XYZ file of C-alpha atoms in Angstrom:
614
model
C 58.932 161.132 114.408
C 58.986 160.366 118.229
C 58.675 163.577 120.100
C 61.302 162.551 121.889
C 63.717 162.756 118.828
C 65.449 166.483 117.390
C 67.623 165.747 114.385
C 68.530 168.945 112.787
C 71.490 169.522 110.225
C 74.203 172.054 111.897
C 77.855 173.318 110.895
C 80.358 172.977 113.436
C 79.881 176.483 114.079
C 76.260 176.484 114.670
C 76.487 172.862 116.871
C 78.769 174.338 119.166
C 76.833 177.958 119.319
C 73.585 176.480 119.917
C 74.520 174.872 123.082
C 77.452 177.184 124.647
C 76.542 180.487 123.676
C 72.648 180.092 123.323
C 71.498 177.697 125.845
C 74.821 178.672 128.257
C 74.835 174.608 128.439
C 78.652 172.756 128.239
C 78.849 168.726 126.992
C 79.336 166.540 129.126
C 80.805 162.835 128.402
C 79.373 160.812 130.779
C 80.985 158.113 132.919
C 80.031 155.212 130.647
C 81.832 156.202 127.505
C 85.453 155.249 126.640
C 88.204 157.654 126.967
C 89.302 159.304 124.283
C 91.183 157.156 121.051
C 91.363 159.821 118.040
C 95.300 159.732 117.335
C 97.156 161.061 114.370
C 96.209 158.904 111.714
C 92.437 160.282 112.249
C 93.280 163.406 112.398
C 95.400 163.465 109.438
C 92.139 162.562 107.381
C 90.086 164.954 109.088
C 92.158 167.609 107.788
C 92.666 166.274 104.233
C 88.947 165.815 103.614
C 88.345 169.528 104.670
C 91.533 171.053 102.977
C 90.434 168.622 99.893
C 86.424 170.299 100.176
C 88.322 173.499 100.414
C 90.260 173.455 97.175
C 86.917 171.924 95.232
C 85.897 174.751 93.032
C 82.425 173.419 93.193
C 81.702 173.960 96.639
C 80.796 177.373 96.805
C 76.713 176.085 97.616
C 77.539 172.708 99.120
C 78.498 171.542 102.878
C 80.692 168.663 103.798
C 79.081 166.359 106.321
C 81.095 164.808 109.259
C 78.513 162.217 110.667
C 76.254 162.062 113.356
C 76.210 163.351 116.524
C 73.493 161.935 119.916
C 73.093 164.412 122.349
C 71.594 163.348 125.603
C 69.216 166.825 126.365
C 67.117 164.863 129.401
C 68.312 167.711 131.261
C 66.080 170.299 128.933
C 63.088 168.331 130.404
C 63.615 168.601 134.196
C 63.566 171.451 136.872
C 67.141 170.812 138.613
C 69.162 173.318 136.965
C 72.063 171.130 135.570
C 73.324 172.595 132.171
C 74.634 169.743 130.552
C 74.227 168.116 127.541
C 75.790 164.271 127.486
C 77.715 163.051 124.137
C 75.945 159.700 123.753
C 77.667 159.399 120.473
C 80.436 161.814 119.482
C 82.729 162.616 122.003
C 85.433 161.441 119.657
C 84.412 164.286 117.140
C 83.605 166.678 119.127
C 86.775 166.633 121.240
C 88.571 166.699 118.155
C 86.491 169.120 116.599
C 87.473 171.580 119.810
C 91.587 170.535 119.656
C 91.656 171.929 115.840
C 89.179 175.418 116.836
C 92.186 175.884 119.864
C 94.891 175.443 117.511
C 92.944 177.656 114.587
C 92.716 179.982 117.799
C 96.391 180.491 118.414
C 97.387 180.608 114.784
C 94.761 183.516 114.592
C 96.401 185.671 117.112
C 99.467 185.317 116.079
C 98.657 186.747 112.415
C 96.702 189.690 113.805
C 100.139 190.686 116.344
C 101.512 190.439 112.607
C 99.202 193.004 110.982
C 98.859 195.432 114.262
C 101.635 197.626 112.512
C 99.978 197.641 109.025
C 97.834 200.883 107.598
C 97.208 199.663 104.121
C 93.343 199.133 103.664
C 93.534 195.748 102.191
C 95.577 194.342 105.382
C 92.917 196.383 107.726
C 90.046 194.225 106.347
C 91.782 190.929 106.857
C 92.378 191.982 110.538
C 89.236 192.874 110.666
C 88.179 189.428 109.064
C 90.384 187.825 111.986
C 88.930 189.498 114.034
C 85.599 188.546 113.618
C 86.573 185.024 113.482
C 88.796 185.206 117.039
C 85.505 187.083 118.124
C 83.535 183.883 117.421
C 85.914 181.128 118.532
C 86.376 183.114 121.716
C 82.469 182.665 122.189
C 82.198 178.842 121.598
C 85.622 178.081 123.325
C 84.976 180.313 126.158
C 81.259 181.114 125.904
C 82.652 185.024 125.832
C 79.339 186.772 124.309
C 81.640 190.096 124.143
C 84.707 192.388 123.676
C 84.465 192.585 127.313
C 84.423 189.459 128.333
C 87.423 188.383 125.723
C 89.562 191.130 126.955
C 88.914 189.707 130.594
C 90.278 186.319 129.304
C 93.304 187.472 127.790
C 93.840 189.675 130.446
C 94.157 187.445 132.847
C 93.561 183.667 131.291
C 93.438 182.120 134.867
C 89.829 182.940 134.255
C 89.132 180.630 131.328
C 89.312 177.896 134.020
C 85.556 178.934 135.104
C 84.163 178.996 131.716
C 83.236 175.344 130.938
C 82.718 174.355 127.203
C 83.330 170.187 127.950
C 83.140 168.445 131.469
C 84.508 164.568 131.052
C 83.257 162.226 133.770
C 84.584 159.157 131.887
C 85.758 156.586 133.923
C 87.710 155.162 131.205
C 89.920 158.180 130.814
C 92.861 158.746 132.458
C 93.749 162.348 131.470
C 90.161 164.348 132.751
C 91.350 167.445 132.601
C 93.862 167.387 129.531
C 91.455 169.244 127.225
C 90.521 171.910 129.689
C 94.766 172.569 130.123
C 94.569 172.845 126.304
C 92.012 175.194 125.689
C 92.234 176.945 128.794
C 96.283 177.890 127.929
C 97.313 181.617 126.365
C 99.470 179.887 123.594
C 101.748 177.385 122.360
C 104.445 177.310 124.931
C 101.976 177.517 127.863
C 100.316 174.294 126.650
C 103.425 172.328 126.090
C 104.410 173.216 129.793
C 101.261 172.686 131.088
C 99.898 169.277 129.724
C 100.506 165.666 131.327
C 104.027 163.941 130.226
C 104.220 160.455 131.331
C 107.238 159.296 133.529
C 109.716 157.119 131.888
C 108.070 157.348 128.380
C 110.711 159.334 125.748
C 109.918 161.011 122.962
C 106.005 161.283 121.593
C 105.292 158.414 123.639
C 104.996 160.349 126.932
C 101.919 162.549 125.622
C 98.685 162.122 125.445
C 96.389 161.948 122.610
C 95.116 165.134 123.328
C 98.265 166.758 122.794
C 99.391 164.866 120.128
C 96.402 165.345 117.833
C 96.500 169.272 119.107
C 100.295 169.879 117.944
C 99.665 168.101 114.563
C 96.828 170.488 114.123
C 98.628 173.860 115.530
C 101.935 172.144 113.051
C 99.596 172.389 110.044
C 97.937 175.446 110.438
C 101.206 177.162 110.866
C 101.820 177.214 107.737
C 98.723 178.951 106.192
C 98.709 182.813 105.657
C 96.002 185.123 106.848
C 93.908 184.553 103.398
C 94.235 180.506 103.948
C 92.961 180.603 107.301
C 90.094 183.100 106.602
C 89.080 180.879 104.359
C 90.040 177.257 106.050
C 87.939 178.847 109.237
C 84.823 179.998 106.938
C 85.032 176.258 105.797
C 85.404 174.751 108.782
C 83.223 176.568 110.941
C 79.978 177.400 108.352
C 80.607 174.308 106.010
C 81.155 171.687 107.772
C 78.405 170.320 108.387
C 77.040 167.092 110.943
C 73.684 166.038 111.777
C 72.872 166.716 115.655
C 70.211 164.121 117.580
C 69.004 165.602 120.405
C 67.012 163.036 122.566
C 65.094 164.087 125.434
C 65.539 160.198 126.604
C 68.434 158.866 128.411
C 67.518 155.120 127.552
C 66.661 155.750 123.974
C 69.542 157.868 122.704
C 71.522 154.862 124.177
C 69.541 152.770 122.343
C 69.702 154.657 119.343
C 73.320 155.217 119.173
C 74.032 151.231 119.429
C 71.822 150.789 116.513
C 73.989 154.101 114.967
C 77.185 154.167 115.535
C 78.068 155.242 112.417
C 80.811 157.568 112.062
C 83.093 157.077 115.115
C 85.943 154.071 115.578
C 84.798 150.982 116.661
C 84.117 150.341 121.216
C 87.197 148.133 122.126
C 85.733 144.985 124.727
C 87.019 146.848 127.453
C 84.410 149.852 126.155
C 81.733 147.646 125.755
C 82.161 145.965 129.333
C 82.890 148.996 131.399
C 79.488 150.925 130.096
C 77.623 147.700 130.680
C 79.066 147.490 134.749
C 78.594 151.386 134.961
C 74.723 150.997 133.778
C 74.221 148.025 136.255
C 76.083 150.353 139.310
C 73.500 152.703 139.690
C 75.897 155.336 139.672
C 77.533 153.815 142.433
C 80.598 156.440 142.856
C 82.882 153.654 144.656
C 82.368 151.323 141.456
C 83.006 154.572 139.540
C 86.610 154.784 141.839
C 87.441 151.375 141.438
C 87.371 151.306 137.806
C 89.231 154.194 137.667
C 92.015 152.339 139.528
C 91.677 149.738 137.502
C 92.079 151.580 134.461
C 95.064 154.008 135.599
C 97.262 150.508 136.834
C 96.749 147.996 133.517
C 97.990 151.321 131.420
C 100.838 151.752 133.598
C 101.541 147.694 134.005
C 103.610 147.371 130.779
C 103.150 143.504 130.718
C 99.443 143.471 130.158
C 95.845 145.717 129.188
C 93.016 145.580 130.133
C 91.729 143.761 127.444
C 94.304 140.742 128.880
C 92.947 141.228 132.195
C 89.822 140.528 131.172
C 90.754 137.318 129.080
C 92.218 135.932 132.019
C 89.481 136.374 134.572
C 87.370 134.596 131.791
C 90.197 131.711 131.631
C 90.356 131.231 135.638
C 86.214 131.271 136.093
C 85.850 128.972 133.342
C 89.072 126.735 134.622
C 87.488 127.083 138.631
C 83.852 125.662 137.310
C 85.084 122.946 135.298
C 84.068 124.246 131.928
C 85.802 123.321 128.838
C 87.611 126.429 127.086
C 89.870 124.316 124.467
C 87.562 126.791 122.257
C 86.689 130.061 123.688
C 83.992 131.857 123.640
C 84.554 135.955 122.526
C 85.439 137.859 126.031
C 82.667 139.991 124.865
C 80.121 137.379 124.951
C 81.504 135.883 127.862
C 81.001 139.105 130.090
C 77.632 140.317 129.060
C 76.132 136.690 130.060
C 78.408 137.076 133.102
C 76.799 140.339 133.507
C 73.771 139.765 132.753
C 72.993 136.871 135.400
C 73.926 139.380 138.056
C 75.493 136.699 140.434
C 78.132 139.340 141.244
C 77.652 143.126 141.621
C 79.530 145.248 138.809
C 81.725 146.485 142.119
C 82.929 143.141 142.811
C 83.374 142.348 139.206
C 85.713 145.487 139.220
C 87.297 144.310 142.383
C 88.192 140.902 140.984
C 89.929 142.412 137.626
C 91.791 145.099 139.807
C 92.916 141.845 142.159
C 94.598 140.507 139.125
C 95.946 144.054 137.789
C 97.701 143.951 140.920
C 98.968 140.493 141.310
C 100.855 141.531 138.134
C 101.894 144.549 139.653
C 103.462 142.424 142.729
C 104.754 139.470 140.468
C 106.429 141.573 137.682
C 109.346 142.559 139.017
C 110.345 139.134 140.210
C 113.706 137.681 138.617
C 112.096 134.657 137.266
C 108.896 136.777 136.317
C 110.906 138.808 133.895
C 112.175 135.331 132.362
C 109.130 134.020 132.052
C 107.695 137.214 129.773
C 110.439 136.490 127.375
C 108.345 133.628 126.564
C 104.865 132.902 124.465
C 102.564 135.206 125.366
C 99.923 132.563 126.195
C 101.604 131.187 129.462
C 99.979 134.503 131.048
C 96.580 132.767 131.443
C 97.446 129.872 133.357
C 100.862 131.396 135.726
C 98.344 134.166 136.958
C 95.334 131.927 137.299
C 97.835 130.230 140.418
C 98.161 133.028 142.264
C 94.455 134.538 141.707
C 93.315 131.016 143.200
C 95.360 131.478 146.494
C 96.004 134.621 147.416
C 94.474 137.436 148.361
C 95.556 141.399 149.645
C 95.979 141.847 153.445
C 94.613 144.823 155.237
C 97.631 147.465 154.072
C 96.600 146.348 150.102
C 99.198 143.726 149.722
C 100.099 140.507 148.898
C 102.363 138.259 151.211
C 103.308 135.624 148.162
C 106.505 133.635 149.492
C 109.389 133.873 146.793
C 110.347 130.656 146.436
C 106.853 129.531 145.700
C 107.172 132.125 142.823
C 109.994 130.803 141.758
C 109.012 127.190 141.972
C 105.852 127.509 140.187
C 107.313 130.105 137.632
C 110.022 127.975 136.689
C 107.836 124.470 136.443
C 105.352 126.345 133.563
C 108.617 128.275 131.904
C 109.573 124.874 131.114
C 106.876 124.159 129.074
C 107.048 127.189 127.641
C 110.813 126.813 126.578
C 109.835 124.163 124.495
C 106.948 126.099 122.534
C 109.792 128.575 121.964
C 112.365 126.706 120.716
C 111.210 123.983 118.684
C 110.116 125.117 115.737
C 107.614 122.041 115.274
C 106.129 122.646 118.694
C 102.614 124.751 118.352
C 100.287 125.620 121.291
C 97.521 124.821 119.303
C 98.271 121.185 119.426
C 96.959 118.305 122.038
C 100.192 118.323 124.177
C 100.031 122.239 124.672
C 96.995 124.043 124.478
C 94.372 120.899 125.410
C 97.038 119.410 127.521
C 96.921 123.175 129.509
C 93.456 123.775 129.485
C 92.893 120.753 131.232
C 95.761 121.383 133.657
C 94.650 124.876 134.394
C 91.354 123.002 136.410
C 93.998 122.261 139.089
C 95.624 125.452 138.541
C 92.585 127.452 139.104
C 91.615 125.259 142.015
C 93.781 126.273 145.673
C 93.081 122.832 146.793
C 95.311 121.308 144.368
C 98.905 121.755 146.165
C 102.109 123.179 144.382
C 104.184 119.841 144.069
C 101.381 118.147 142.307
C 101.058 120.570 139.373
C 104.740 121.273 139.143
C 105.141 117.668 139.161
C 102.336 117.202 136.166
C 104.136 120.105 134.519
C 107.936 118.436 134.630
C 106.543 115.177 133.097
C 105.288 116.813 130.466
C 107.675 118.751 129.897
C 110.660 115.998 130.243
C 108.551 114.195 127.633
C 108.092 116.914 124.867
C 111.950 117.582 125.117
C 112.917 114.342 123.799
C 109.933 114.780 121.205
C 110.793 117.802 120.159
C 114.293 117.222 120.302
C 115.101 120.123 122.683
C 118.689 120.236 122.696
C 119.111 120.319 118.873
C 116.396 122.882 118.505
C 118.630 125.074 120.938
C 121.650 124.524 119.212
C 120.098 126.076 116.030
C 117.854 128.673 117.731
C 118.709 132.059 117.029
C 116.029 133.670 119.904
C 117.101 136.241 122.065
C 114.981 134.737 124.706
C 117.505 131.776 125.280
C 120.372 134.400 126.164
C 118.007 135.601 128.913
C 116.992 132.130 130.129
C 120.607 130.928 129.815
C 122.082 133.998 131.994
C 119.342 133.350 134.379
C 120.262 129.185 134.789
C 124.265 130.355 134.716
C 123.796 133.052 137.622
C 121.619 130.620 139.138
C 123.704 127.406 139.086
C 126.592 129.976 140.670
C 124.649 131.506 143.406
C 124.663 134.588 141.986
C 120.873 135.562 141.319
C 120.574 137.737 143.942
C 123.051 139.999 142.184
C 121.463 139.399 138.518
C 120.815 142.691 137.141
C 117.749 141.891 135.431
C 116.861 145.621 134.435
C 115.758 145.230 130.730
C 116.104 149.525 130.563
C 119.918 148.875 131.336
C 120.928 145.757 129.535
C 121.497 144.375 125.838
C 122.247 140.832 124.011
C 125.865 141.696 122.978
C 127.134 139.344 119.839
C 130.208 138.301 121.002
C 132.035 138.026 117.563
C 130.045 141.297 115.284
C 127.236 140.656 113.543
C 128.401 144.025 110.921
C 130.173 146.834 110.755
C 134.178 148.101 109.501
C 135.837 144.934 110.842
C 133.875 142.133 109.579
C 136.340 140.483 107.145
C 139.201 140.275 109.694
C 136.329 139.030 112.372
C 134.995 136.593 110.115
C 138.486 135.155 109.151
C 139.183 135.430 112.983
C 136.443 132.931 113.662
C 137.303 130.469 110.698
C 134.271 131.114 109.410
C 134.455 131.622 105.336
C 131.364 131.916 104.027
C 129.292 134.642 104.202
C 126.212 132.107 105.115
C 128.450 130.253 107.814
C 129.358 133.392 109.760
C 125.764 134.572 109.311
C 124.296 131.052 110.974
C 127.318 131.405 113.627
C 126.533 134.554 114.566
C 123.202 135.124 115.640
C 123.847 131.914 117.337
C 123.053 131.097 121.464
C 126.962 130.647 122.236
C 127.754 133.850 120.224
C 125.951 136.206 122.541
C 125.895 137.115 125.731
C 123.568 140.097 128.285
C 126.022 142.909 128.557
C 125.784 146.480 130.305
C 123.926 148.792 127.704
C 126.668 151.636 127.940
C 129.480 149.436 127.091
C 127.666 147.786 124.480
C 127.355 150.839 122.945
C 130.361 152.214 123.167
C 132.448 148.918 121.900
C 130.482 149.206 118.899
C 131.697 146.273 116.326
C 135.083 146.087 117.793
C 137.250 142.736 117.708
C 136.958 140.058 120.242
C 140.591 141.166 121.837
C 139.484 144.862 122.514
C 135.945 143.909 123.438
C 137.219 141.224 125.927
C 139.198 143.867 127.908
C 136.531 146.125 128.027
C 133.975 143.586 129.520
C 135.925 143.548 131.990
C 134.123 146.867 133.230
C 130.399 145.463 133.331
C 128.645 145.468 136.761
C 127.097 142.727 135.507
C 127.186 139.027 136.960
C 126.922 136.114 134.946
C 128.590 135.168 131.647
C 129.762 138.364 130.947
C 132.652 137.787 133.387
C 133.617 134.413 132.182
C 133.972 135.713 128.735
C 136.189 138.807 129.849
C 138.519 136.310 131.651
C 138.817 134.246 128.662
C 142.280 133.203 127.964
C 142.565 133.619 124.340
C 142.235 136.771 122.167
C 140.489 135.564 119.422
C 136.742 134.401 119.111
C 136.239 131.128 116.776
C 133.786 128.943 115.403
C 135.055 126.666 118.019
C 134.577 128.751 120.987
C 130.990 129.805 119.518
C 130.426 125.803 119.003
C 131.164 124.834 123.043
C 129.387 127.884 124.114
C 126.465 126.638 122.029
C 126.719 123.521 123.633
C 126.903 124.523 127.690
C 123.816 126.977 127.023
C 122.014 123.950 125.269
C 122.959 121.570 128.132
C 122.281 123.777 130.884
C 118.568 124.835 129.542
C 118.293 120.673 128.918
C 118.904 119.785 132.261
C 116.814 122.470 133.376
C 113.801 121.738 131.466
C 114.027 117.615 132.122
C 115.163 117.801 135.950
C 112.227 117.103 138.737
C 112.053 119.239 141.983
C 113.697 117.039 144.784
């Protein structure tokens, strides 16, 4: 075997001895890996195949093996005094590994506080068993070689902050320092205080994965007695078992681990191309920065990833050179020939993606924008590819984009896009979508081709699918909440009222006019003139039957009838259609009423989507 190659078989115990307490080296994940995916689904297996190798009988002699594990040790081989060894390949694992140890930690103290009291001899040897095994987690967790030095910790655990067991350089994670809060916390409550909580997010959602897969673990353990843990920690620390590489070769244990790979989840594209710009940078630490922006914004964006952003900088350069895209070729492939030719530096490459991450940032919040990303997914390519063509940030990082040319050029592709919606024959896999837009999005991607001409090639095409597709009848029976948003939009619009269109999606709901279910449906139902069950089912989830409404009132009116809703729209700070409704001079809400309100959304959205730009 190459000298340059140690593969040795280790339990988790041993693998994380070896290098903390023995060689008073920490891991390291380096700056090209990916940050850290594990969620609860993997960690639920974890734990079943080890509880499962537990309860086999016939393991007393065996081991359970977890994969393999490629440890950059270059450093062993040079004089400048770095203790690090890099996860190449298991940085998924091993964090994981060190989340359950933390939580097998915590449930360990808190069953020796239990038996402090106790005299009986049996109960003194499990403490003492405990003990041992806080004794030993202590020393890989903490690299605490003694009584001394683990009294010093829990004396004061402000100190555990200088003891290094992981360092993550990753420019793909977000949360750096999320496993040091974790391990570095006295207990429970300290580490739910302490770790990150996303703004805005509710529930599980505002965690990490750290945390997440953490509290599942400290959840499970919980409920295991001193005996179960001894013997879950014997397993899980001297039985399970993985298979450490220890390369004294930077290049090769990269090498090796793409020709590996075995045990982990799958590198996303977004993996793939940010270790292949990182290992063209040189280390360059302002590449390192910029990707770290990068990163931080598409997670926080809402409307697209990263993996998006990096579709549609592979639409625009192959719209801006004239290539045909009608069929792609994998963003993968795409980049690492992009890459590979070197025409740009991995910096600028960076630079351009962040451009667009922020060009979504500033177009988002836009009226018309939120309209728009009711709408196929698709249209994202070709509206951003406009702006990315002709703009670019000013010396205080932003963009001076006039509104109405927002507005004009938003609106010109939305109708288009109302069409693919709608009609449920339309596709955007046919001629007069997808090849008709890839060949439009050459003028798109090129800033020499002015505003009026591709809005104009965008209304003809659009006034000719309508009559195609048969827009207005498609309307009529579409049951999409999308065409309550669009319709609001046109109404507020047509009344000069847009600038008072409450657009916040956080704040507002589609309200069915006439119930859709709930206590009063039979007296609803024969309120509308409605008498079959299938009639007042079409009716109802129908265009004319709903309306955006305030999401506190909505709540509160529950599935109350048209008279006593009516009065209490009346209250919404809402503009629009909400207000012509409340005024509505009747108290009942009929099949006729839902019919002509059908009919003006299906006329308005017409003569929206088949008008021309004077």
């Amino acid at each position: 075997m190459a000298d340059w190659i140690k593969p040795e078989a280790k339990t988790i115990g041993e693998y994380f001895k070896d290098v903390i307490v023995d060689k008073d080296f920490h891991f390291e994940i380096p700056a090209y890996q990916r940050a850290y995916s594990w969620s609860i689904p993997q960690c639920e297996q974890l734990l079943d195949d080890i509880n499962a190798f537990i309860d086999n009988a016939n393991n007393n002699n065996k081991r359970y093996f977890f994969g393999t594990i490629i440890l950059d040790c270059s450093n062993d081989t040079k004089q400048n005094g770095e203790k690090v060894y890099s996860l190449v390949d298991g940085q998924q694992r091993t964090t994981t590994f060190l989340l359950l140890i933390k939580a097998l930690l915590l449930r360990i103290q808190i069953l020796i506080e239990k038996l402090k009291s106790t005299n009986e001899q049996a109960e003194e040897l499990i403490k003492e068993d405990l003990t041992d095994k806080k004794k030993f987690i202590f020393s890989i967790l903490y690299n605490a070689k003694n009584s001394q030095a683990i009294y010093d910790i829990e004396n004061d655990w402000k100190t555990a902050k200088d003891r290094i067991v992981i360092e993550n350089n990753s420019i793909n994670e977000l949360y750096k320092d999320e496993l040091k809060t974790i391990l570095n916390c006295k207990d429970y409550d300290t580490i739910v205080k302490e770790v990150h909580k996303t703004p805005k997010k509710q529930g599980d959602n505002k965690f990490t994965n750290f945390y997440k897969n953490f509290e599942y673990f400290y959840k499970q353990l919980k409920n295991k007695d001193s005996t179960e843990i001894i013997k879950f920690a014997n397993n899980l620390l001297g039985k399970c078992e993985i298979i450490e590489i220890r390369s004294l070769d930077t290049d090769e244990a990269i090498t090796m681990f793409n020709s590996l790979n075995s045990a982990g989840m799958p590198l996303n594209t977004a993996d793939i191309i940010s270790a292949k710009l990182f290992a063209k940078s040189n280390n360059d630490e302002e590449f390192e920065n910029a990707w770290a922006e990068l990163k931080k914004l598409s997670s926080e964006l809402g409307v697209v990833d990263l993996d998006a952003i990096l579709q549609e900088f592979m639409h625009f350069n192959l719209a801006k050179n004239n290539e045909s895209n009608v069929k792609l070729i994998a963003v993968r492939t795409y980049f690492e020939d992009y890459i590979k030719k070197g025409d740009q530096p991995p910096l600028t490459i960076c630079n351009d993606l962040l451009k667009i991450a922020k060009l979504w940032d500033y177009l988002k919040d836009f009226v018309i924008v939120k309209v728009l990303l009711k709408f196929n997914v698709n249209f994202k390519y070709f509206f951003i590819s406009y702006f990315y063509a002709r703009y670019d940030l000013n010396d205080k990082d932003e963009f001076n984009i006039p509104s109405n040319e927002i507005m004009e050029f938003s609106e010109a592709i939305l109708k288009l896009f109302i069409i693919l919606e709608v009609c449920p024959n339309a596709s955007y896999s046919t001629k007069y979508f997808k090849m008709w837009l890839f060949d439009e999005h050459k003028k798109i991607a090129n800033k020499n081709v002015s505003l009026n001409e591709i809005r104009s090639d965008f209304e003809k095409q659009s006034a000719k699918l309508s009559i195609e597709y048969e827009l207005e009848k498609s309307i009529v029976e579409c049951k999409k909440h999308s065409i309550v948003f669009l319709s609001e939009y046109l109404y507020c619009k047509e009344n000069n009222e847009l600038k008072n269109f409450d657009f916040d999606l956080e704040k507002v709901n589609v309200e069915h006019i006439a119930s859709a279910s709930g206590r009063n449906l039979v007296t609803i139902r024969k309120d509308a003139g409605l008498e079959s069950q299938e009639d007042f089912e079409d009716y109802v989830n129908r265009v004319g039957n709903k309306i955006l409404l305030d999401e506190n009132i909505n709540k509160s009116i529950g599935n109350d009838w048209f008279r006593t809703k009516k009065e209490k729209y009346k209250d919404s700070k809402r503009v629009g259609l909400v207000k012509k409704i409340a005024d509505y001079n009747k108290t009942v809400w009929t099949k006729e009423d839902i019919d002509e309100m059908t009919r003006e959304h299906a006329i308005r959205i017409v003569d929206f989507v088949t008008s021309k730009k004077q």
